[in-house]
C-alpha cells in the first residue's frame, strides 16, 4: 500500500471530557517553567519527585501531540493527514527545550547506596548503585518503567545536550523535509485530466473490489504513477538512508538497524534469525493463496491478494457486534468479561450511527468492520497503552502507529473470537446475536459458520501480510543499507541499462518471487511497489515490529491452545500490570513466549498453519 490507512495519529491524546489544550504561548511557558525547575536537578530527585516530574513531562508531551493533532492538514488525494509545518516547527522547538531531562536521566552516575547523589565517594564498583537502573526497579515509578528502561538500554549512545539539540532542530530542514517531499510527490496529479477524480486513495481501495478487471486496471494505474516518481523517490530514499547511517555511526551503533531495534530491546542477530525462520515457512503463504485460487477458480495475481472471496458475513448492528465480542470473552475468561461489562454501552455507542440517523444492520464488509472495531476497543480497555512520555521524530511528524502490545493483544483476541464462532458453527450453543433471531438450528449454524469463515479469511490475510510481507520489507531494508547507495552512490536507484527496471525494484521482485513461488503471479507493476512504501520512507525498521507482534500473538494463542489452565493466570497477571510497566520481552514472557528464543517466537507459524487448516476444513464442509 502507498499510504497507511489507519486512524489519524494522535487521536488517542485528546477526547471529550479532557482538559482543554493550552495555547501555544501557554505551552511554551510551561515548557520553560519545567526546564527552570528541573535542569541540573535530575540527579537530586527522590523517586516520588522523579515520578512527579515524569508526570509533568507526560502532560507536556500530550499537549504537544494534541496540538499536532488539532492542526492536521490532509495531503491532497491521499488518506494521509500530517501536522502543519508551522505546528511541527513549534513542537520540535519546544521538545528540544525538554531534551535535557532524558539526557540527564541517562547520565545519572552510579553512587554508593548510603550516600546522596551529589556526593560521589570512590566506592568499589560492585558496591555502587546505578541510579537509572534503580529508578527502573522502583515500584512507585512502574507506569514509567518502559520509558526509563528504554533510556537505560540506549545509555552510552547519546551526545552532549548542545549537539543533541542541534541535531533535533536540523531534522526540520533534513529528514522531516525529505519525508514531506515524498508524501507531496506521491499526492501530485497521477492521472490524465479526465480521470482526475481517481485519487491514489481511491486506486488503493479498488484492490479489494469484487471485479478482477477493475482491480487489475487500478493496479496498473497505481503502478504507472509510482514508476513516474521512482527516480525522485530513489534519490529521497538514498538521502534518508545516508542520514540514518550517519546517525547510527554518530551514536556508536554498528548499523542503522541496530539503532532502531535497540529502542525496543531487540538485537539485530535475533531479528535476522527470525527472518530466516519466516523464510523457511514461505510455503504457508503459498498454501493459502493456492487455496484462494481454487475457491475463486482463477490464478491469483499481485492485484488479487486482497480480493474478496467467500460468502459475505451476515449483517450486524453495533449492539450485536458488541454483544458477540463480549460473549466470546465470557466464554474465554469470565473474570475478563466481568471487568469489561461496564464498558459495553460506551463501546456500543461509539460504533452506532451518528445522532439522527436510524441504525440499520450493516451489509457487505461492514459487519466485520464493526466486529473488529468492537474487538479493538475492548482490547484497548482491557490493556490500555502505556504513557507516551516522549515522542520520537517519526511520531511528531504524524506517523504514530498502534503500540506493540495493542497489536499483540488485538490479534490474540481475534483468535479468541474465531474459536468462539467456530464452536457455534460446529454444534455447540450458538452466539447470542444469532440465537436471538429465533431461526432454526440449521440457520443458526449457517450464520455462525459464515461469520466465522469471513473473520478467518480476514485474520489470515492480515497475519500473512504482517508476518511475510513485512518480513520482505525488512529484508529489502537490510539490502538497501548494506548496498552501494549507503556509500553515497545513487546509481543503483537510476534506470539500469539492461531495461526499464530499477535496482531496488529488481531486488524487490526477487524477494517477492521467492515468497510467492508459483502461487501468485507477479505483475510488472510490482517492481515499483517500493516507491510507495511508508515503511521505507516514514518508519525505518518498523517492519520487524509488525512481524514480531503478529508472531507473538500467534505463539501466545498456541500456548493457550496447549494449556489453557496454565496460560490464563499469566494472561490475567499481564492485564493487571500497569500500562507502561513492562518491556516487550517481559510482556511476551508473561504471555509465555520468550523473546530471547527465536524458536519460541517462530512457534507462531505453527498456529498460523493451524488456522489455514481450519479454513481448508470449512471449505470442504461447504462443498459437502
CSV table of C-alpha atoms in Angstrom, one decimal, residues 144-532:
chain,number,residue,atom,x,y,z
A,144,UNK,CA,7.1,5.0,33.5
A,145,UNK,CA,9.3,1.9,33.6
A,146,UNK,CA,9.1,1.2,29.9
A,147,UNK,CA,10.3,4.7,29.2
A,148,UNK,CA,13.1,4.5,31.8
A,149,UNK,CA,14.3,1.1,30.7
A,150,UNK,CA,14.4,2.4,27.1
A,151,UNK,CA,16.8,5.2,28.3
A,152,UNK,CA,18.8,2.6,30.2
A,153,UNK,CA,19.2,0.4,27.1
A,154,UNK,CA,20.3,3.3,24.9
A,155,UNK,CA,22.6,4.8,27.5
A,156,UNK,CA,26.1,5.5,26.2
A,157,UNK,CA,24.8,6.4,22.7
A,158,UNK,CA,23.7,9.9,23.5
A,159,UNK,CA,25.8,13.0,22.9
A,160,UNK,CA,26.1,16.3,24.8
A,161,UNK,CA,22.9,18.3,25.1
A,162,UNK,CA,24.0,21.1,22.7
A,163,UNK,CA,24.8,18.6,20.0
A,164,UNK,CA,21.5,16.7,20.6
A,165,UNK,CA,19.5,19.9,20.4
A,166,UNK,CA,21.3,21.0,17.2
A,167,UNK,CA,20.5,17.6,15.6
A,168,UNK,CA,16.9,17.8,16.8
A,169,UNK,CA,16.4,21.2,15.2
A,170,UNK,CA,18.2,20.3,12.0
A,171,UNK,CA,15.7,17.5,11.4
A,172,UNK,CA,13.2,20.1,10.1
A,173,UNK,CA,15.5,21.0,7.2
A,174,UNK,CA,16.7,17.4,6.8
A,175,UNK,CA,14.9,14.2,7.4
A,176,UNK,CA,11.4,15.5,8.0
A,177,UNK,CA,11.6,17.8,5.0
A,178,UNK,CA,12.6,14.9,2.7
A,179,UNK,CA,9.8,12.8,4.1
A,180,UNK,CA,7.3,15.5,3.4
A,181,UNK,CA,8.6,15.9,-0.1
A,182,UNK,CA,8.0,12.2,-0.7
A,183,UNK,CA,4.4,12.5,0.6
A,184,UNK,CA,3.7,15.6,-1.5
A,185,UNK,CA,5.3,14.0,-4.6
A,186,UNK,CA,3.1,10.9,-4.4
A,187,UNK,CA,0.0,13.1,-4.0
A,188,UNK,CA,0.7,15.1,-7.1
A,189,UNK,CA,-1.6,14.5,-10.1
A,190,UNK,CA,-1.0,11.0,-11.3
A,191,UNK,CA,-3.7,10.5,-13.9
A,192,UNK,CA,-4.9,12.1,-17.1
A,193,UNK,CA,-7.1,15.1,-16.6
A,194,UNK,CA,-10.3,13.2,-17.5
A,195,UNK,CA,-9.5,10.7,-14.7
A,196,UNK,CA,-8.6,13.3,-12.1
A,197,UNK,CA,-11.3,12.0,-9.7
A,198,UNK,CA,-9.4,8.8,-9.3
A,199,UNK,CA,-7.1,9.6,-6.4
A,200,UNK,CA,-4.4,7.4,-5.0
A,201,UNK,CA,-6.6,6.6,-2.1
A,202,UNK,CA,-9.4,5.5,-4.4
A,203,UNK,CA,-7.0,3.4,-6.5
A,204,UNK,CA,-5.8,1.7,-3.3
A,205,UNK,CA,-9.3,1.0,-2.2
A,206,UNK,CA,-10.0,-0.8,-5.5
A,207,UNK,CA,-7.6,-3.5,-4.6
A,208,UNK,CA,-10.5,-5.1,-2.7
A,209,UNK,CA,-13.1,-4.6,-5.4
A,210,UNK,CA,-15.0,-7.8,-6.4
A,211,UNK,CA,-14.2,-7.3,-10.1
A,212,UNK,CA,-10.9,-8.7,-11.2
A,213,UNK,CA,-10.8,-6.4,-14.2
A,214,UNK,CA,-11.3,-3.3,-12.0
A,215,UNK,CA,-8.6,-4.5,-9.6
A,216,UNK,CA,-6.2,-5.0,-12.4
A,217,UNK,CA,-6.9,-1.6,-14.1
A,218,UNK,CA,-6.5,0.2,-10.8
A,219,UNK,CA,-3.3,-1.7,-10.0
A,220,UNK,CA,-1.8,-0.7,-13.4
A,221,UNK,CA,-2.7,3.0,-12.9
A,222,UNK,CA,-1.2,2.9,-9.4
A,223,UNK,CA,2.0,1.3,-10.8
A,224,UNK,CA,2.3,3.9,-13.6
A,225,UNK,CA,2.1,6.6,-11.0
A,226,UNK,CA,4.8,5.1,-8.8
A,227,UNK,CA,7.0,4.5,-11.9
A,228,UNK,CA,6.7,8.1,-12.8
A,229,UNK,CA,8.1,9.1,-9.4
A,230,UNK,CA,10.6,6.3,-9.0
A,231,UNK,CA,13.7,8.4,-9.8
A,232,UNK,CA,12.9,11.1,-7.3
A,233,UNK,CA,11.8,8.5,-4.8
A,234,UNK,CA,15.1,6.7,-5.2
A,235,UNK,CA,17.0,10.0,-4.6
A,236,UNK,CA,15.0,10.8,-1.5
A,237,UNK,CA,15.4,7.3,-0.2
A,238,UNK,CA,19.2,7.4,-0.7
A,239,UNK,CA,19.4,10.7,1.2
A,240,UNK,CA,17.3,9.3,4.1
A,241,UNK,CA,19.5,6.1,4.2
A,242,UNK,CA,22.7,8.1,4.5
A,243,UNK,CA,21.1,10.2,7.2
A,244,UNK,CA,20.2,7.1,9.2
A,245,UNK,CA,23.6,5.6,8.7
A,246,UNK,CA,25.3,8.8,9.8
A,247,UNK,CA,23.2,8.9,13.0
A,248,UNK,CA,23.9,5.3,13.8
A,249,UNK,CA,27.7,5.9,13.4
A,250,UNK,CA,27.4,9.1,15.4
A,251,UNK,CA,25.7,7.3,18.2
A,252,UNK,CA,28.2,4.4,18.2
A,253,UNK,CA,25.9,1.7,16.7
A,254,UNK,CA,27.2,-0.8,14.2
A,255,UNK,CA,24.2,-0.3,11.9
A,256,UNK,CA,21.1,1.7,11.4
A,257,UNK,CA,19.0,-1.4,12.1
A,258,UNK,CA,20.7,-1.8,15.5
A,259,UNK,CA,19.9,1.8,16.3
A,260,UNK,CA,16.2,1.4,15.7
A,261,UNK,CA,15.8,-2.1,17.1
A,262,UNK,CA,17.7,-1.1,20.3
A,263,UNK,CA,14.9,1.3,21.2
A,264,UNK,CA,12.8,-1.8,21.9
A,265,UNK,CA,15.4,-4.0,23.4
A,266,UNK,CA,15.8,-6.1,20.2
A,267,UNK,CA,19.1,-7.2,18.7
A,268,UNK,CA,19.8,-7.4,15.0
A,269,UNK,CA,21.1,-11.0,15.2
A,270,UNK,CA,17.8,-12.1,16.9
A,271,UNK,CA,15.8,-10.4,14.1
A,272,UNK,CA,17.9,-11.9,11.3
A,273,UNK,CA,17.2,-15.4,12.8
A,274,UNK,CA,13.5,-14.6,12.8
A,275,UNK,CA,13.8,-13.6,9.1
A,276,UNK,CA,15.5,-16.9,8.3
A,277,UNK,CA,12.7,-18.8,10.2
A,278,UNK,CA,10.0,-16.9,8.4
A,279,UNK,CA,11.6,-17.6,5.0
A,280,UNK,CA,11.7,-21.3,5.8
A,281,UNK,CA,7.9,-21.2,6.0
A,282,UNK,CA,7.0,-19.3,2.8
A,283,UNK,CA,5.1,-22.5,2.0
A,284,UNK,CA,2.3,-21.2,4.3
A,285,UNK,CA,1.8,-18.1,2.2
A,286,UNK,CA,1.7,-20.1,-1.0
A,287,UNK,CA,-0.6,-22.7,0.5
A,288,UNK,CA,-3.2,-20.0,1.5
A,289,UNK,CA,-3.1,-18.4,-1.9
A,290,UNK,CA,-3.4,-21.7,-3.8
A,291,UNK,CA,-6.5,-22.3,-1.6
A,292,UNK,CA,-7.9,-18.9,-2.6
A,293,UNK,CA,-7.1,-19.6,-6.2
A,294,UNK,CA,-9.1,-22.8,-6.2
A,295,UNK,CA,-12.0,-21.1,-4.4
A,296,UNK,CA,-12.1,-18.3,-7.0
A,297,UNK,CA,-11.5,-20.6,-9.9
A,298,UNK,CA,-8.7,-18.5,-11.3
A,299,UNK,CA,-5.0,-17.7,-10.8
A,300,UNK,CA,-4.0,-15.1,-8.2
A,301,UNK,CA,-2.1,-12.1,-9.3
A,302,UNK,CA,-0.5,-9.5,-7.1
A,303,UNK,CA,-3.5,-7.3,-7.7
A,304,UNK,CA,-5.7,-10.1,-6.4
A,305,UNK,CA,-4.0,-10.6,-3.0
A,306,UNK,CA,-6.8,-8.8,-1.1
A,307,UNK,CA,-9.7,-9.7,-3.5
A,308,UNK,CA,-12.8,-10.6,-1.5
A,309,UNK,CA,-13.9,-14.2,-1.5
A,310,UNK,CA,-16.1,-16.5,0.5
A,311,UNK,CA,-19.7,-15.8,1.4
A,312,UNK,CA,-20.4,-12.3,2.8
A,313,UNK,CA,-20.7,-12.0,6.6
A,314,UNK,CA,-24.3,-11.7,7.8
A,315,UNK,CA,-25.5,-8.2,8.7
A,316,UNK,CA,-24.8,-6.9,12.2
A,317,UNK,CA,-25.7,-3.9,14.2
A,318,UNK,CA,-23.3,-2.2,16.6
A,319,UNK,CA,-25.2,-3.7,19.6
A,320,UNK,CA,-25.0,-7.1,18.1
A,321,UNK,CA,-21.3,-6.8,17.3
A,322,UNK,CA,-20.5,-5.7,20.8
A,323,UNK,CA,-22.6,-8.5,22.3
A,324,UNK,CA,-20.8,-11.1,20.2
A,325,UNK,CA,-17.4,-9.9,21.3
A,326,UNK,CA,-18.4,-9.8,24.9
A,327,UNK,CA,-20.0,-13.3,24.7
A,328,UNK,CA,-16.7,-14.6,23.3
A,329,UNK,CA,-14.8,-13.0,26.1
A,330,UNK,CA,-17.2,-14.5,28.6
A,331,UNK,CA,-16.5,-18.0,27.2
A,332,UNK,CA,-12.7,-17.4,27.2
A,333,UNK,CA,-12.3,-15.7,30.6
A,334,UNK,CA,-15.3,-14.9,32.8
A,335,UNK,CA,-13.1,-12.6,35.0
A,336,UNK,CA,-12.2,-10.5,32.0
A,337,UNK,CA,-15.8,-10.4,30.9
A,338,UNK,CA,-17.0,-9.2,34.3
A,339,UNK,CA,-14.4,-6.4,34.2
A,340,UNK,CA,-15.4,-5.5,30.6
A,341,UNK,CA,-19.2,-5.4,31.1
A,342,UNK,CA,-19.4,-1.8,32.3
A,343,UNK,CA,-17.6,-0.6,29.2
A,344,UNK,CA,-20.0,-2.2,26.7
A,345,UNK,CA,-22.6,0.7,26.5
A,346,UNK,CA,-19.8,3.2,25.6
A,347,UNK,CA,-18.2,0.9,23.1
A,348,UNK,CA,-21.6,0.2,21.5
A,349,UNK,CA,-22.5,3.9,21.3
A,350,UNK,CA,-19.1,4.7,19.7
A,351,UNK,CA,-19.9,2.2,16.9
A,352,UNK,CA,-23.5,3.3,16.4
A,353,UNK,CA,-24.7,5.6,13.6
A,354,UNK,CA,-24.5,9.4,14.1
A,355,UNK,CA,-27.3,11.0,16.0
A,356,UNK,CA,-30.4,11.5,13.9
A,357,UNK,CA,-29.7,8.5,11.7
A,358,UNK,CA,-31.5,5.2,12.4
A,359,UNK,CA,-29.2,2.3,12.9
A,360,UNK,CA,-29.6,-0.5,10.5
A,361,UNK,CA,-27.8,-3.8,10.2
A,362,UNK,CA,-24.6,-3.4,8.3
A,363,UNK,CA,-24.0,-5.1,4.9
A,364,UNK,CA,-21.1,-6.3,2.8
A,365,UNK,CA,-17.7,-5.9,4.5
A,366,UNK,CA,-19.2,-3.7,7.3
A,367,UNK,CA,-20.2,-6.5,9.7
A,368,UNK,CA,-16.5,-7.4,10.0
A,369,UNK,CA,-15.5,-3.8,10.4
A,370,UNK,CA,-18.0,-3.4,13.3
A,371,UNK,CA,-16.8,-6.6,14.9
A,372,UNK,CA,-13.2,-5.7,14.6
A,373,UNK,CA,-13.8,-2.2,15.9
A,374,UNK,CA,-15.6,-3.6,18.9
A,375,UNK,CA,-12.8,-6.1,19.5
A,376,UNK,CA,-10.1,-3.4,19.3
A,377,UNK,CA,-12.0,-1.1,21.6
A,378,UNK,CA,-12.3,-3.9,24.1
A,379,UNK,CA,-8.6,-4.8,23.7
A,380,UNK,CA,-7.6,-1.2,24.5
A,381,UNK,CA,-9.8,-1.1,27.6
A,382,UNK,CA,-8.6,-4.4,29.0
A,383,UNK,CA,-4.9,-3.5,28.3
A,384,UNK,CA,-4.5,0.3,27.7
A,385,UNK,CA,-1.5,1.7,26.0
A,386,UNK,CA,1.4,2.8,28.2
A,387,UNK,CA,2.0,6.6,28.7
A,388,UNK,CA,3.9,8.2,25.8
A,389,UNK,CA,6.4,10.2,27.9
A,390,UNK,CA,8.4,11.2,24.8
A,391,UNK,CA,7.6,11.3,21.1
A,392,UNK,CA,10.1,10.2,18.5
A,393,UNK,CA,10.6,12.4,15.5
A,394,UNK,CA,8.6,9.9,13.4
A,395,UNK,CA,5.7,10.3,15.8
A,396,UNK,CA,5.9,14.1,15.8
A,397,UNK,CA,5.6,14.1,12.0
A,398,UNK,CA,2.3,12.2,12.4
A,399,UNK,CA,3.3,8.5,11.8
A,400,UNK,CA,2.2,7.2,15.2
A,401,UNK,CA,1.3,3.5,14.9
A,402,UNK,CA,-0.5,1.2,17.4
A,403,UNK,CA,1.8,0.1,20.1
A,404,UNK,CA,3.3,-3.3,20.0
A,405,UNK,CA,1.2,-4.5,22.9
A,406,UNK,CA,-2.0,-3.3,21.3
A,407,UNK,CA,-1.1,-5.2,18.1
A,408,UNK,CA,-0.4,-8.4,20.0
A,409,UNK,CA,-3.5,-8.2,22.2
A,410,UNK,CA,-5.9,-7.4,19.3
A,411,UNK,CA,-4.6,-10.2,17.2
A,412,UNK,CA,-4.8,-12.5,20.2
A,413,UNK,CA,-8.4,-11.6,20.8
A,414,UNK,CA,-9.3,-12.1,17.2
A,415,UNK,CA,-8.3,-15.7,17.5
A,416,UNK,CA,-10.4,-16.0,20.7
A,417,UNK,CA,-13.4,-14.7,18.8
A,418,UNK,CA,-12.7,-17.1,15.9
A,419,UNK,CA,-12.7,-20.1,18.3
A,420,UNK,CA,-16.0,-18.9,19.8
A,421,UNK,CA,-17.7,-18.5,16.4
A,422,UNK,CA,-16.3,-21.9,15.2
A,423,UNK,CA,-17.7,-23.6,18.3
A,424,UNK,CA,-21.1,-22.1,17.4
A,425,UNK,CA,-20.7,-23.4,13.8
A,426,UNK,CA,-19.9,-26.9,14.9
A,427,UNK,CA,-23.0,-27.6,17.0
A,428,UNK,CA,-22.3,-26.0,20.4
A,429,UNK,CA,-24.6,-23.3,21.7
A,430,UNK,CA,-24.9,-20.5,19.0
A,431,UNK,CA,-23.7,-17.0,19.6
A,432,UNK,CA,-26.4,-14.8,21.3
A,433,UNK,CA,-26.7,-12.5,18.3
A,434,UNK,CA,-27.6,-15.4,16.0
A,435,UNK,CA,-29.7,-17.1,18.7
A,436,UNK,CA,-31.9,-14.1,19.2
A,437,UNK,CA,-33.3,-14.2,15.7
A,438,UNK,CA,-35.4,-17.3,16.5
A,439,UNK,CA,-34.2,-19.2,13.5
A,440,UNK,CA,-34.0,-23.0,13.3
A,441,UNK,CA,-30.8,-24.9,14.1
A,442,UNK,CA,-29.5,-25.0,10.5
A,443,UNK,CA,-29.9,-21.3,10.1
A,444,UNK,CA,-28.1,-20.6,13.4
A,445,UNK,CA,-25.3,-22.9,12.4
A,446,UNK,CA,-25.1,-21.4,8.9
A,447,UNK,CA,-25.0,-17.8,10.2
A,448,UNK,CA,-22.2,-18.6,12.7
A,449,UNK,CA,-20.3,-20.5,10.1
A,450,UNK,CA,-20.4,-17.7,7.5
A,451,UNK,CA,-19.3,-15.1,10.0
A,452,UNK,CA,-16.5,-17.4,11.3
A,453,UNK,CA,-15.3,-18.0,7.8
A,454,UNK,CA,-15.4,-14.3,6.9
A,455,UNK,CA,-13.5,-13.4,10.0
A,456,UNK,CA,-11.0,-16.2,9.5
A,457,UNK,CA,-10.2,-15.1,5.9
A,458,UNK,CA,-9.7,-11.5,7.2
A,459,UNK,CA,-7.5,-12.7,10.1
A,460,UNK,CA,-5.4,-14.9,7.8
A,461,UNK,CA,-4.8,-12.3,5.2
A,462,UNK,CA,-3.9,-9.8,7.9
A,463,UNK,CA,-1.4,-12.1,9.6
A,464,UNK,CA,0.1,-13.2,6.3
A,465,UNK,CA,0.7,-9.6,5.4
A,466,UNK,CA,2.1,-8.8,8.8
A,467,UNK,CA,4.4,-11.8,9.0
A,468,UNK,CA,5.5,-12.4,5.4
A,469,UNK,CA,5.0,-9.2,3.5
A,470,UNK,CA,6.6,-7.1,6.3
A,471,UNK,CA,9.5,-9.5,6.5
A,472,UNK,CA,10.2,-8.9,2.8
A,473,UNK,CA,10.3,-5.1,3.5
A,474,UNK,CA,12.7,-5.8,6.4
A,475,UNK,CA,14.9,-7.8,4.2
A,476,UNK,CA,14.8,-5.1,1.5
A,477,UNK,CA,15.8,-2.6,4.1
A,478,UNK,CA,18.8,-4.6,5.1
A,479,UNK,CA,19.8,-4.9,1.5
A,480,UNK,CA,19.5,-1.2,0.9
A,481,UNK,CA,21.5,-0.2,4.0
A,482,UNK,CA,24.3,-2.7,3.0
A,483,UNK,CA,24.3,-1.7,-0.7
A,484,UNK,CA,26.4,0.8,-2.5
A,485,UNK,CA,23.7,3.5,-2.0
A,486,UNK,CA,24.7,3.6,1.6
A,487,UNK,CA,28.2,4.9,0.4
A,488,UNK,CA,26.6,7.8,-1.4
A,489,UNK,CA,26.3,6.2,-4.9
A,490,UNK,CA,22.8,6.7,-6.2
A,491,UNK,CA,23.4,4.8,-9.4
A,492,UNK,CA,21.6,1.6,-8.2
A,493,UNK,CA,18.4,3.8,-7.9
A,494,UNK,CA,18.7,5.1,-11.5
A,495,UNK,CA,17.3,3.2,-14.5
A,496,UNK,CA,19.6,0.3,-15.5
A,497,UNK,CA,21.0,-0.1,-19.0
A,498,UNK,CA,19.5,-3.6,-19.2
A,499,UNK,CA,16.0,-2.5,-19.0
A,500,UNK,CA,13.4,-0.1,-17.6
A,501,UNK,CA,13.5,-1.6,-14.1
A,502,UNK,CA,15.4,-0.1,-11.1
A,503,UNK,CA,17.9,-1.8,-8.9
A,504,UNK,CA,15.6,-1.6,-5.9
A,505,UNK,CA,12.7,-2.8,-7.9
A,506,UNK,CA,14.7,-5.8,-9.2
A,507,UNK,CA,15.7,-6.7,-5.6
A,508,UNK,CA,12.0,-6.3,-4.5
A,509,UNK,CA,10.9,-8.6,-7.4
A,510,UNK,CA,13.5,-11.2,-6.3
A,511,UNK,CA,12.2,-11.2,-2.8
A,512,UNK,CA,8.6,-11.2,-3.8
A,513,UNK,CA,9.1,-14.1,-6.3
A,514,UNK,CA,10.7,-16.1,-3.5
A,515,UNK,CA,7.7,-15.6,-1.3
A,516,UNK,CA,5.0,-16.1,-4.0
A,517,UNK,CA,6.6,-19.1,-5.8
A,518,UNK,CA,4.0,-20.3,-8.4
A,519,UNK,CA,1.1,-19.5,-6.1
A,520,UNK,CA,0.9,-15.8,-7.0
A,521,UNK,CA,1.7,-14.2,-10.4
A,522,UNK,CA,3.9,-11.1,-10.1
A,523,UNK,CA,2.7,-8.3,-12.3
A,524,UNK,CA,5.3,-6.0,-13.9
A,525,UNK,CA,4.0,-3.0,-11.9
A,526,UNK,CA,5.2,-4.8,-8.7
A,527,UNK,CA,8.8,-3.6,-9.3
A,528,UNK,CA,7.8,-0.1,-8.4
A,529,UNK,CA,5.9,-1.0,-5.2
A,530,UNK,CA,8.9,0.1,-3.1
A,531,UNK,CA,8.3,3.8,-4.2
A,532,UNK,CA,5.1,3.8,-2.2
